[in-house]
C-alpha positions as a printed Julia matrix, in Angstrom:
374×3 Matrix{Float64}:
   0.0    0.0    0.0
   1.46   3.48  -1.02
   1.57   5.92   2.07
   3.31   8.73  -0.22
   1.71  11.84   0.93
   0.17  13.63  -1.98
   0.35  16.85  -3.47
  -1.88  18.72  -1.14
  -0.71  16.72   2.17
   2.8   17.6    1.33
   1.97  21.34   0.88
  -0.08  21.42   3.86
   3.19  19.56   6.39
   5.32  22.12   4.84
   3.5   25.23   5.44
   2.72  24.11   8.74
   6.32  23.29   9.47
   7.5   27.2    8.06
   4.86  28.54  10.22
   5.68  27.21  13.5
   9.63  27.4   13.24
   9.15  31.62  11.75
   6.32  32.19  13.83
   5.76  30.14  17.06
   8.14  29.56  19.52
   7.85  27.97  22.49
   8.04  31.61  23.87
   5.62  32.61  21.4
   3.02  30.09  22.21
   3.01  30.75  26.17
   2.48  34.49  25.63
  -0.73  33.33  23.88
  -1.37  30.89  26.27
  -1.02  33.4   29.25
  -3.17  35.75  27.43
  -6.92  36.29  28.63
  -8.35  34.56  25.71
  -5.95  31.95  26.23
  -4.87  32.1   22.14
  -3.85  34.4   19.61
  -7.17  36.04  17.26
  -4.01  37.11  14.64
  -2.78  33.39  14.72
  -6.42  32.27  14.28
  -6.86  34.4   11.53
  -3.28  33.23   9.85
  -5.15  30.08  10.4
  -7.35  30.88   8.09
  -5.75  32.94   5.28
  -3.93  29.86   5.12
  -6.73  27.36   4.27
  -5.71  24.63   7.37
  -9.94  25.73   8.59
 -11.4   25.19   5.52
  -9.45  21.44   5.03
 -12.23  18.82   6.04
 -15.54  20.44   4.78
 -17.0   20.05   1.68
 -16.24  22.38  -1.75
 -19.83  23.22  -1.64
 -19.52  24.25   1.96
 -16.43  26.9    1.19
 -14.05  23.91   2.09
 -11.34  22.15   0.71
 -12.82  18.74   0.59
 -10.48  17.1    2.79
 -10.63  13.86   4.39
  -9.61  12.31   7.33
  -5.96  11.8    6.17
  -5.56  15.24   5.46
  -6.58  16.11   8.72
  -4.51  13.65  10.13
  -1.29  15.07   8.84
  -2.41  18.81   9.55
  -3.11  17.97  13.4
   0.34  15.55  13.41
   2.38  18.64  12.11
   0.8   21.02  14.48
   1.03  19.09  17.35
   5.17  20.05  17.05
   4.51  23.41  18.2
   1.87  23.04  21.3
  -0.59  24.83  19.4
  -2.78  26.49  21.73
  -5.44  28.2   19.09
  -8.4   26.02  19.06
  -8.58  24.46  16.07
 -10.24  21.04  17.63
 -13.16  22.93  18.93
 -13.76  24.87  16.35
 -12.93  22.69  13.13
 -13.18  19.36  14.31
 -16.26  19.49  16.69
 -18.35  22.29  15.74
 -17.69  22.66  12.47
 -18.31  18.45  12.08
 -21.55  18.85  13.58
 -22.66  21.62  11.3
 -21.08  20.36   8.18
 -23.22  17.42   8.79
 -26.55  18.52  10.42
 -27.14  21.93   9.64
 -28.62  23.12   6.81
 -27.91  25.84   3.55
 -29.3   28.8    5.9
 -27.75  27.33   9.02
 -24.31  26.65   7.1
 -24.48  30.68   5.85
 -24.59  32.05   9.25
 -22.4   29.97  11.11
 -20.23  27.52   8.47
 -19.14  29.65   6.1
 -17.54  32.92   9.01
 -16.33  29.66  10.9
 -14.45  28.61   7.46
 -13.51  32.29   7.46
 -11.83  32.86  10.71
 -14.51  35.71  11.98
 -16.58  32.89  14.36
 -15.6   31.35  17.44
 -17.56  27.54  17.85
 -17.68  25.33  20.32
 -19.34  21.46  21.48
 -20.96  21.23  23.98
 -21.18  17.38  24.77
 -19.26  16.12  27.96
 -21.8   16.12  31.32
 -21.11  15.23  34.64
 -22.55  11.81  34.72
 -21.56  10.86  31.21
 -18.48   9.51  31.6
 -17.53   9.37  27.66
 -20.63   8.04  27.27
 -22.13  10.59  24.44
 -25.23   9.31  24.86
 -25.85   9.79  28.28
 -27.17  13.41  28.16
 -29.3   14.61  31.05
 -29.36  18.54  29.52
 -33.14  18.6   27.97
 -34.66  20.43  25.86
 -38.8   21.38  25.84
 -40.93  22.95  23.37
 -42.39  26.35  24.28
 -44.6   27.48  21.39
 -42.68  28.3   18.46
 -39.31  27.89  20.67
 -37.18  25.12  22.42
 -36.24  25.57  26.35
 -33.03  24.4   27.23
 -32.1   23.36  31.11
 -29.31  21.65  31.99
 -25.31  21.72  32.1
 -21.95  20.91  29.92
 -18.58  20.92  31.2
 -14.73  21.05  29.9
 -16.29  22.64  26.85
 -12.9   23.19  25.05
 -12.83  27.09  23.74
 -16.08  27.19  26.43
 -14.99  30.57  27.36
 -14.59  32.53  24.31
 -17.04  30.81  21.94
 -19.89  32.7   19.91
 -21.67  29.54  19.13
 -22.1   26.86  21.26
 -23.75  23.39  19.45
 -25.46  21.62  21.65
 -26.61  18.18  22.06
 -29.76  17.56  24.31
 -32.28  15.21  25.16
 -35.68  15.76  23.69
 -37.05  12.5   24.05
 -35.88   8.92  25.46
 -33.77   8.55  28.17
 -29.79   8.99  28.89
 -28.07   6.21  27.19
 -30.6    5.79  23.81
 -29.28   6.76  20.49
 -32.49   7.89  19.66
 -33.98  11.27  21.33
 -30.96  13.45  20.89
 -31.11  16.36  19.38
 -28.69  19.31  17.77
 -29.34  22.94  18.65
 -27.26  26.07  17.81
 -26.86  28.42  20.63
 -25.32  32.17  19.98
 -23.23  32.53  22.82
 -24.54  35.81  23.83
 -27.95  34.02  24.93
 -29.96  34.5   28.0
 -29.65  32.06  30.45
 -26.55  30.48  29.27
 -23.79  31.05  32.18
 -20.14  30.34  31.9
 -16.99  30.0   33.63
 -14.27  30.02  32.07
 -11.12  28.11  33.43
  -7.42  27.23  32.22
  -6.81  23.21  31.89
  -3.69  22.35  33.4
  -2.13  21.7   29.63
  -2.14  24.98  29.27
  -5.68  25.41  27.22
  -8.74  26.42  27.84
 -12.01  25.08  28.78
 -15.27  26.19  30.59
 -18.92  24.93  32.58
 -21.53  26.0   30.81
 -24.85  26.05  32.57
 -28.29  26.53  30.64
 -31.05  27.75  32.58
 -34.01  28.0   30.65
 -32.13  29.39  27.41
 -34.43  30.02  24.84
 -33.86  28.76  21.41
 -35.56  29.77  18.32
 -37.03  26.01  16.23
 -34.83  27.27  13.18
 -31.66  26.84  15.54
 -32.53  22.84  15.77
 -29.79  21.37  13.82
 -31.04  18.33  11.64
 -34.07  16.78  12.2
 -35.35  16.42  15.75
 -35.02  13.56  18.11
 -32.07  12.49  14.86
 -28.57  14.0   16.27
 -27.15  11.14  16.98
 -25.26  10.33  14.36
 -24.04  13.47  13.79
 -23.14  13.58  16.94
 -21.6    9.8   16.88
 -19.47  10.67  13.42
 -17.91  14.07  14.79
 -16.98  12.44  17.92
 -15.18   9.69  15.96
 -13.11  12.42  13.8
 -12.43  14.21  16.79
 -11.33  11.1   18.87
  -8.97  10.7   15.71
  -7.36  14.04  15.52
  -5.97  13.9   19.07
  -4.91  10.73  18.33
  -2.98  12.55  15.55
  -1.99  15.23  17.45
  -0.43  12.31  20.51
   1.38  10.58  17.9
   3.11  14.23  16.63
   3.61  14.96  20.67
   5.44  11.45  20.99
   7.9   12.26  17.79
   8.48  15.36  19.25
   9.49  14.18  22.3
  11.39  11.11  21.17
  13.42  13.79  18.51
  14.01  16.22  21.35
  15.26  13.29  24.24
  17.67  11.89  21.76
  18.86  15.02  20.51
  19.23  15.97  24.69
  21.3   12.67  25.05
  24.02  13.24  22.61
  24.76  16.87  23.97
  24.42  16.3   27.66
  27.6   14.91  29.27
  28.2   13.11  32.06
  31.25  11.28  33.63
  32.85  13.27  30.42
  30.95  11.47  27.71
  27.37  12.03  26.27
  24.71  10.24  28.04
  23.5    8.93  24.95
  26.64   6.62  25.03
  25.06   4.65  28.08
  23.79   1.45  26.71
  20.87   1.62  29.21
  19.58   4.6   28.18
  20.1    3.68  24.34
  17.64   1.12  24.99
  15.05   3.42  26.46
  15.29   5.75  23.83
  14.83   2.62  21.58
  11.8    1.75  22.91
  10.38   5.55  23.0
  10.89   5.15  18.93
   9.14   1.8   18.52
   6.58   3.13  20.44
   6.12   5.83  18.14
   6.38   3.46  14.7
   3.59   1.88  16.86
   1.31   4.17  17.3
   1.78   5.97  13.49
   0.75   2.11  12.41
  -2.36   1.98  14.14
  -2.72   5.67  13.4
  -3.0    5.01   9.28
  -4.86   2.0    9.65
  -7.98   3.81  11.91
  -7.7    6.82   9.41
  -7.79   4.73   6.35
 -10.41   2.92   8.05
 -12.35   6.04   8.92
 -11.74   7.26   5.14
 -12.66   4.69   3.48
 -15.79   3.98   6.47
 -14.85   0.6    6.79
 -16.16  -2.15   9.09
 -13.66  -1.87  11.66
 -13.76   1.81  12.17
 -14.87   1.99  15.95
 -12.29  -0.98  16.67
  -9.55   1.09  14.51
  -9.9    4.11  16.78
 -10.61   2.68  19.89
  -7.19   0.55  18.76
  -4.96   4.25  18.65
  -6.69   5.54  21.57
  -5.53   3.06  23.73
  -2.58   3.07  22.36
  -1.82   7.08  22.53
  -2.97   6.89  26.15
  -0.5    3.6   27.09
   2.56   4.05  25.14
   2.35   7.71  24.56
   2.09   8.24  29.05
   5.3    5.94  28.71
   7.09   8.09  26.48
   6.22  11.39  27.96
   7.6    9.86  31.36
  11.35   8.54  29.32
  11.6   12.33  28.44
  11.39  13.99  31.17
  13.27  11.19  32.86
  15.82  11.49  30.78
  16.23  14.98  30.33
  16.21  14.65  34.33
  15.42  17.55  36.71
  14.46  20.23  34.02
  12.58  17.82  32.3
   9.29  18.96  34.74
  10.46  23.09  34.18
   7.59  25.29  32.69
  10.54  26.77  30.82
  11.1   23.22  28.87
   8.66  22.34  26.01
   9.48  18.9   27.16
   6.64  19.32  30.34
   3.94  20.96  28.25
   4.27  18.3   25.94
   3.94  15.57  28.08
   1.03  17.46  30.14
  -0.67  17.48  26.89
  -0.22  13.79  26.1
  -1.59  13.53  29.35
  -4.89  15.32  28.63
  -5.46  13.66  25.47
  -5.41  10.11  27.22
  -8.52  11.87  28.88
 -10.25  13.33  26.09
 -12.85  11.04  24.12
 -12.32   8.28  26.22
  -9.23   7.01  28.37
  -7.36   4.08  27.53
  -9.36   1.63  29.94
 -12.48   3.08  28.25
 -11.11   2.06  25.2
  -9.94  -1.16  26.27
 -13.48  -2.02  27.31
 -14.77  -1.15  24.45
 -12.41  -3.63  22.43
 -13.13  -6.33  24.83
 -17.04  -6.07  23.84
């Protein structure tokens, strides 16, 4: 099987690889990440000017046409420079929910300025109770003459904070754990009733609770057909679940470059470190784990491109993977770089944090497990 990237995958590593050694240092991305938005809006729009948040959606949507390989390599090249701008909550959940449910009115006033740069987006699907269970929604939603009354509350709603839209997933019929009931609204951030507060994540993003308390939303804000979200739902979750898997495999290169790059300049006893058999072997190991994890990587993505039988098993295959291997590998690097291996100074710690929150994102790696073993 040919994994030659092509034309467009190639052009999109290499901008993304110009961008981040000209324009975003490590210094440079924890000024943005210290900032009160928690990003940069110039870096956003950059973002956009450069086409990386119109890749996955449709031509006929303003998009690229992208699929998930492409998105794979844009979130693997990314992931080298701790990108803090929130491309995940944006592209990959919002914009997958509304590229799939929404309609041509719905897509013109949010889609197309999301595509654009000019509209902060957000999901809204992790509860209290849910425990990556995406089904298990306890937020409802009632009619109210012409409108829909929405009570109930989200939390670590990545780009929470900042977001102008907020898609929401709630439970209009059925109970928590059916497929069937679930359904899509839009929510303008600015609404009445919806409260938030806004918090850094110890990775160094940011995330909020979002409470709704009788918001009011307008029937033509229902995204998709009523009671019908699921699968919208189900698919973006699965893309998203994929792209930090994308992004931990990029973290794990990163780190594995970085440690054995560390071990041939840092001497000890008056020769480089790297010299000691024992820790040849760990950095060994820190690299199969990698060719690991880009293995399993391909085959969920070519699974998910292609929508193959095994698609849930592919990903749930990399996720547990990413949040096994990839915890071991953060841990040999900042082993081996030793004591400043844990300093907020060192990219090395932010890296590993990060690998860290993606094994709790979409599922942890016992989730995952279970769901292989049924």
């Amino acid at each position: 099987m040919d994994f030659t990237h092509s034309e467009l995958q190639t052009m999109l590593a290499d901008s993304i690889g110009k961008f981040i050694d000209n324009e975003y240092d490590f210094d440079t991305r924890q000024t943005y990440a210290g900032s009160e938005r928690g990003f940069s809006d110039d870096v956003w729009a950059t973002f956009a000017e450069l086409g990386w948040t119109a890749l996955p959606f449709a031509e006929e949507d303003g998009g690229i046409g992208g699929d998930a390989v492409d998105l794979m390599v844009l979130m693997q090249n990314i992931a080298r420079g701790l990108v803090v701008e929130p491309y995940l909550a944006n592209v990959v959940l919002a914009g997958g929910v509304l590229g799939r449910a929404a309609n041509e009115a719905q897509k013109a006033q949010w889609l197309h300025p999301l595509i654009a740069g000019d509209l902060q987006a957000t999901l809204a699907f992790v509860e209290p109770q849910s425990r990556y269970d995406v089904t298990d929604i306890a937020t409802t939603a009632a009619r109210s003459g012409g409108d829909w009354i929405l009570s109930g509350s989200k939390g670590l709603v990545p780009n929470g904070g900042t977001a102008d839209l907020v898609v929401v997933p709630a439970r209009t019929s059925g109970q928590p754990g059916d497929t069937a009931g679930i359904t899509l609204f839009a929510v303008p951030g600015d609404t009445r009733g919806l409260q938030r507060t806004a918090y850094a994540t110890f990775d160094g993003l940011r995330a909020a609770e979002i409470a709704f308390d009788g918001v009011r939303v307008p029937a033509d804000h229902v995204l998709g057909e009523v009671d019908a979200g699921f699968a919208a739902l189900d698919a973006t979750i699965d893309d998203a679940t994929l792209a930090v898997c994308a992004e931990a495999v990029g973290l794990m290169q990163a780190l594995t470059n970085k440690t054995v790059e560390y071990a041939k300049q840092r001497e000890q006893f008056g020769v480089p470190i790297g010299t000691f058999q024992a820790l040849q072997h760990r950095m060994v190991d820190m690299l199969m784990s990698c060719e690991k994890a880009q293995s399993a990587l391909i085959w969920a993505v070519l699974a998910r491109a292609g929508s193959g039988d095994d698609v849930k098993r592919a990903i749930s295959t990399i996720k547990y993977l990413v949040g096994s291997v990839g915890q071991k590998v953060g841990e040999e690097a900042v082993q081996i770089h030793g004591g400043m291996g844990v300093t907020w100074e060192l990219d090395v710690a932010h890296q590993f944090k990060r690998l860290t929150a993606i094994n709790r994102q979409f599922g942890n790696a016992d989730w995952h497990l279970d769901r292989l073993a049924t």
